[in-house]
Coordinates of C-alpha atoms in Angstrom, one line a residue:
M1 CA 33.7 32.1 -53.1
S2 CA 34.7 33.0 -49.5
R3 CA 36.3 30.8 -47.0
A4 CA 33.5 31.3 -44.5
D5 CA 31.0 29.6 -47.0
H6 CA 32.8 26.2 -46.8
M7 CA 32.9 26.6 -43.1
D8 CA 29.2 26.9 -42.9
V9 CA 28.8 23.0 -43.6
A10 CA 28.5 21.6 -40.1
A11 CA 26.4 25.0 -39.0
Y12 CA 23.8 24.3 -42.1
A13 CA 24.2 20.3 -41.3
L14 CA 22.8 21.2 -37.5
G15 CA 20.3 23.7 -38.2
V16 CA 21.9 26.6 -36.6
L17 CA 22.3 29.0 -39.4
D18 CA 19.8 31.7 -39.3
V19 CA 17.2 32.1 -42.7
Q20 CA 19.6 34.5 -44.4
D21 CA 22.7 32.4 -44.0
T22 CA 20.9 29.2 -44.8
E23 CA 19.5 30.5 -48.3
R24 CA 23.2 31.9 -49.0
F25 CA 24.9 28.5 -48.2
E26 CA 22.1 26.6 -50.4
E27 CA 23.3 28.8 -53.0
H28 CA 27.0 27.9 -52.7
L29 CA 26.2 24.5 -51.9
A30 CA 24.5 24.2 -55.6
T31 CA 28.0 25.0 -57.0
C32 CA 30.4 23.6 -54.6
W33 CA 31.2 19.7 -55.0
A34 CA 33.5 19.9 -52.0
C35 CA 30.9 21.2 -49.6
A36 CA 28.2 18.8 -51.0
A37 CA 30.4 16.0 -50.2
E38 CA 31.5 17.1 -47.0
L39 CA 27.7 17.5 -46.0
E40 CA 26.7 13.9 -47.1
T41 CA 29.4 12.7 -44.8
M42 CA 28.0 14.4 -42.2
V43 CA 24.4 13.2 -42.4
P44 CA 25.1 10.2 -40.5
V45 CA 26.5 11.8 -37.6
V46 CA 23.9 14.6 -37.3
G47 CA 21.8 12.7 -34.8
L48 CA 24.9 12.3 -32.5
L49 CA 25.8 15.8 -32.6
S50 CA 22.0 17.2 -32.3
D51 CA 22.9 17.6 -28.3
I52 CA 25.7 20.2 -29.2
D53 CA 24.3 23.9 -29.2
G54 CA 24.9 26.5 -31.7
E55 CA 27.8 28.3 -29.7
T56 CA 29.9 25.2 -29.6
M57 CA 29.6 24.5 -33.2
M58 CA 30.2 28.1 -34.0
A59 CA 33.4 27.9 -31.9
M60 CA 34.5 24.7 -33.7
E61 CA 34.4 26.5 -36.8
Q62 CA 36.7 29.4 -35.4
T63 CA 39.2 26.5 -34.8
A64 CA 40.5 27.0 -38.1
T65 CA 41.9 30.1 -37.3
D66 CA 43.0 29.7 -33.4
P67 CA 44.2 25.7 -33.0
R68 CA 44.4 26.2 -29.2
L69 CA 40.5 26.8 -29.2
L70 CA 40.2 23.5 -31.0
D71 CA 41.8 21.6 -28.0
R72 CA 39.7 23.8 -25.8
T73 CA 36.5 22.7 -27.6
L74 CA 37.1 19.2 -28.1
V75 CA 37.7 19.0 -24.1
A76 CA 34.5 20.5 -23.6
V77 CA 32.4 18.2 -26.0
R78 CA 34.1 14.9 -24.3
T79 CA 33.2 16.3 -21.0
H80 CA 29.6 16.8 -22.0
R81 CA 29.2 13.4 -23.8
R82 CA 30.8 12.0 -20.4
K83 CA 28.1 13.8 -18.1
A84 CA 25.3 12.8 -20.6
R85 CA 26.6 8.9 -20.5
F86 CA 26.9 9.3 -16.6
R87 CA 23.5 10.7 -16.5
Q88 CA 21.9 7.7 -18.6
V89 CA 23.8 5.3 -16.5
L90 CA 22.3 6.7 -13.3
T91 CA 18.7 6.2 -14.9
M92 CA 19.3 2.7 -16.1
A93 CA 20.3 2.1 -12.5
A94 CA 17.5 3.7 -10.8
A95 CA 15.2 1.7 -13.2
V96 CA 16.8 -1.8 -12.5
V97 CA 16.5 -0.9 -8.6
A98 CA 12.8 0.1 -8.9
V99 CA 11.9 -3.2 -10.8
G100 CA 13.9 -5.1 -8.3
A101 CA 11.9 -3.7 -5.5
L102 CA 8.6 -4.8 -7.2
S103 CA 9.5 -7.7 -8.1
G104 CA 11.2 -9.1 -4.9
I105 CA 14.7 -9.0 -6.2
G106 CA 17.5 -6.6 -5.2
V107 CA 20.7 -5.5 -7.3
A108 CA 23.3 -6.0 -4.8
T109 CA 26.2 -4.5 -7.0
F110 CA 25.2 -2.5 -10.5
G111 CA 27.7 -4.0 -12.6
G112 CA 30.0 -4.8 -10.1
T113 CA 31.6 -8.7 -10.0
V114 CA 32.7 -10.9 -7.1
G115 CA 35.8 -13.2 -8.3
G116 CA 35.1 -11.9 -11.8
D117 CA 31.9 -14.3 -12.0
G118 CA 29.7 -11.5 -13.3
P119 CA 27.1 -9.4 -11.6
V120 CA 26.0 -10.2 -8.1
V121 CA 22.1 -10.4 -7.7
A122 CA 20.3 -11.2 -4.4
E123 CA 17.9 -13.8 -4.4
P124 CA 14.2 -13.2 -3.8
S125 CA 13.3 -13.1 0.0
R126 CA 10.2 -13.4 2.0
S127 CA 9.7 -10.7 4.6
T128 CA 8.5 -13.6 7.2
P129 CA 9.3 -17.1 7.2
V130 CA 6.5 -19.5 6.0
D131 CA 6.8 -22.8 7.7
G132 CA 3.3 -24.2 7.3
P133 CA -0.3 -23.0 7.8
A134 CA -0.6 -19.7 9.6
S135 CA -2.0 -20.4 13.0
P136 CA -5.8 -19.4 13.8
Q137 CA -6.3 -16.6 15.7
P138 CA -8.5 -16.9 18.7
T139 CA -12.4 -16.1 17.8
R140 CA -15.0 -15.2 19.9
S141 CA -18.1 -17.2 19.9
G142 CA -20.1 -14.7 22.2
P143 CA -21.2 -11.4 22.0
A144 CA -19.5 -8.8 20.1
V145 CA -18.0 -11.4 17.6
G146 CA -15.0 -10.4 15.7
G147 CA -12.5 -9.5 18.4
T148 CA -10.0 -11.6 20.8
E149 CA -11.3 -14.1 23.4
I150 CA -14.2 -13.1 25.9
E151 CA -12.9 -12.1 29.1
G152 CA -14.3 -13.0 32.2
D153 CA -15.6 -16.2 34.0
Q154 CA -17.7 -18.6 31.9
F155 CA -20.6 -20.3 33.0
D156 CA -23.1 -22.7 31.0
A157 CA -26.7 -24.0 31.7
T158 CA -29.4 -25.5 30.6
D159 CA -33.0 -25.7 32.0
G160 CA -34.4 -29.0 32.0
S161 CA -38.0 -28.1 31.7
T162 CA -37.9 -25.2 29.1
G163 CA -34.9 -26.7 27.4
V164 CA -33.3 -23.1 27.0
K165 CA -29.5 -23.3 26.8
T166 CA -27.0 -20.3 27.5
T167 CA -23.7 -19.7 28.2
M168 CA -22.7 -16.2 30.1
W169 CA -19.3 -14.6 30.8
L170 CA -19.0 -11.9 33.9
D171 CA -16.0 -9.8 34.2
S172 CA -15.5 -7.4 37.1
K173 CA -15.2 -3.5 36.4
E174 CA -14.7 -0.4 38.1
Y175 CA -18.4 0.3 37.2
G176 CA -19.6 -2.8 38.6
T177 CA -19.8 -6.4 36.4
W178 CA -20.0 -6.6 32.6
I179 CA -22.1 -9.9 31.3
G180 CA -22.0 -11.4 28.0
F181 CA -24.5 -14.3 27.0
N182 CA -25.3 -16.2 24.3
L183 CA -29.0 -18.2 24.1
T184 CA -29.9 -21.1 22.1
R185 CA -33.0 -23.4 21.8
L186 CA -35.2 -20.3 22.5
P187 CA -38.5 -20.6 21.1
G188 CA -40.6 -17.3 19.8
P189 CA -42.4 -15.3 19.6
R190 CA -41.8 -13.7 23.1
T191 CA -40.6 -11.0 25.3
C192 CA -37.4 -11.8 27.5
R193 CA -35.3 -9.8 30.4
L194 CA -32.4 -10.7 32.0
V195 CA -32.5 -10.3 35.9
V196 CA -29.5 -10.0 38.2
V197 CA -30.7 -11.7 41.6
R198 CA -28.2 -10.0 44.3
K199 CA -27.2 -12.1 47.6
N200 CA -29.5 -9.4 49.5
D201 CA -32.6 -10.7 47.8
T202 CA -32.7 -7.4 45.7
T203 CA -33.3 -7.8 41.9
E204 CA -32.4 -5.8 38.9
V205 CA -33.7 -6.2 35.5
I206 CA -30.7 -5.4 33.3
S207 CA -32.0 -5.8 29.6
T208 CA -35.0 -6.5 27.6
W209 CA -35.4 -8.1 24.2
A210 CA -38.0 -9.6 21.7
V211 CA -37.7 -13.0 20.3
P212 CA -39.3 -13.4 16.7
G213 CA -41.4 -16.3 16.0
T214 CA -38.4 -18.4 14.5
G215 CA -36.6 -18.1 17.9
Y216 CA -33.2 -18.5 18.6
G217 CA -30.8 -21.6 18.2
T218 CA -33.9 -23.4 16.9
T219 CA -34.6 -25.9 13.7
A220 CA -36.4 -22.7 12.0
N221 CA -33.6 -20.2 12.9
P222 CA -30.1 -22.2 13.9
Q223 CA -28.5 -18.6 14.8
D224 CA -27.9 -18.2 18.7
L225 CA -28.8 -14.8 20.1
Q226 CA -25.9 -13.1 21.3
L227 CA -26.3 -10.3 23.7
E228 CA -24.1 -8.1 26.6
A229 CA -25.1 -6.0 29.5
S230 CA -24.1 -4.7 32.7
T231 CA -25.0 -4.2 36.5
S232 CA -23.8 -1.7 39.0
A233 CA -23.6 -5.0 41.2
P234 CA -19.9 -6.0 42.0
R235 CA -19.3 -9.6 40.7
G236 CA -19.2 -10.9 44.4
E237 CA -22.9 -9.6 45.1
I238 CA -24.3 -11.5 42.4
A239 CA -26.1 -14.6 43.6
K240 CA -27.5 -15.6 40.2
L241 CA -28.7 -14.4 37.1
Q242 CA -32.1 -15.5 35.4
V243 CA -33.4 -15.2 31.9
Q244 CA -37.4 -15.0 32.0
S245 CA -40.0 -15.1 29.9
V246 CA -42.6 -11.9 30.3
D247 CA -46.1 -12.5 28.8
A248 CA -48.6 -9.8 27.8
N249 CA -49.9 -9.5 31.2
G250 CA -46.1 -8.7 32.6
V251 CA -45.9 -12.2 34.4
A252 CA -42.5 -13.4 34.3
S253 CA -41.7 -17.0 34.1
P254 CA -37.9 -18.4 34.3
L255 CA -36.5 -19.8 31.3
V256 CA -32.8 -20.5 32.5
T257 CA -30.8 -19.8 35.5
V258 CA -27.1 -19.4 36.0
V259 CA -25.3 -19.3 39.4
P260 CA -22.1 -18.0 39.3

């Protein structure tokens, strides 16, 4: 029985022996109670040693003949374990920070203390103060609903004869004048148009549309009609704007007039 046979216990426990050496050691183990007892004591710590490679284990086996090698090996093993623990701590810290970010709670100091009272944990905070219900944003009641408040001057008119009601907005532009308008109490079916009358008495049709049988802003259809148009006439040259109904013969009759 050689001394090497007794020194193969640790290598066998970690499974670093080749096939030939494994078979040889198992034959020796069957007749050596000392190696069997030593192997039994090593079983609980095999998991702890599993991250040590075969070269390190073989170096540890050689320390019986070179005591100085034992010191160097122990130092290397301790360094390896410290690095492993440090990596584990960093991983845990990263996990804590990630969870804190998702839950709104930030860890101010990992493992730190203030006055010896324990870890410091930041309180949850809101990105913006909430003192009450959010203020309603301005809404458009006229053409192109969904933006900010309509620009330009507003004019309201209701025709005493037809009952048609309108609200118009006029805004000066480089190209002339932008016009937005709503119509309610407008019965149908009919064809309508918007006419610009300039101060020099010239006229311009700037929009036409069809009204269904239910009309707009009526009992049958409460939804008002929202349209917009434009004219090359400057804002100061417009004398009036008139919504007209046009019959099948092309004859127009006024429905409602706005004088800006």
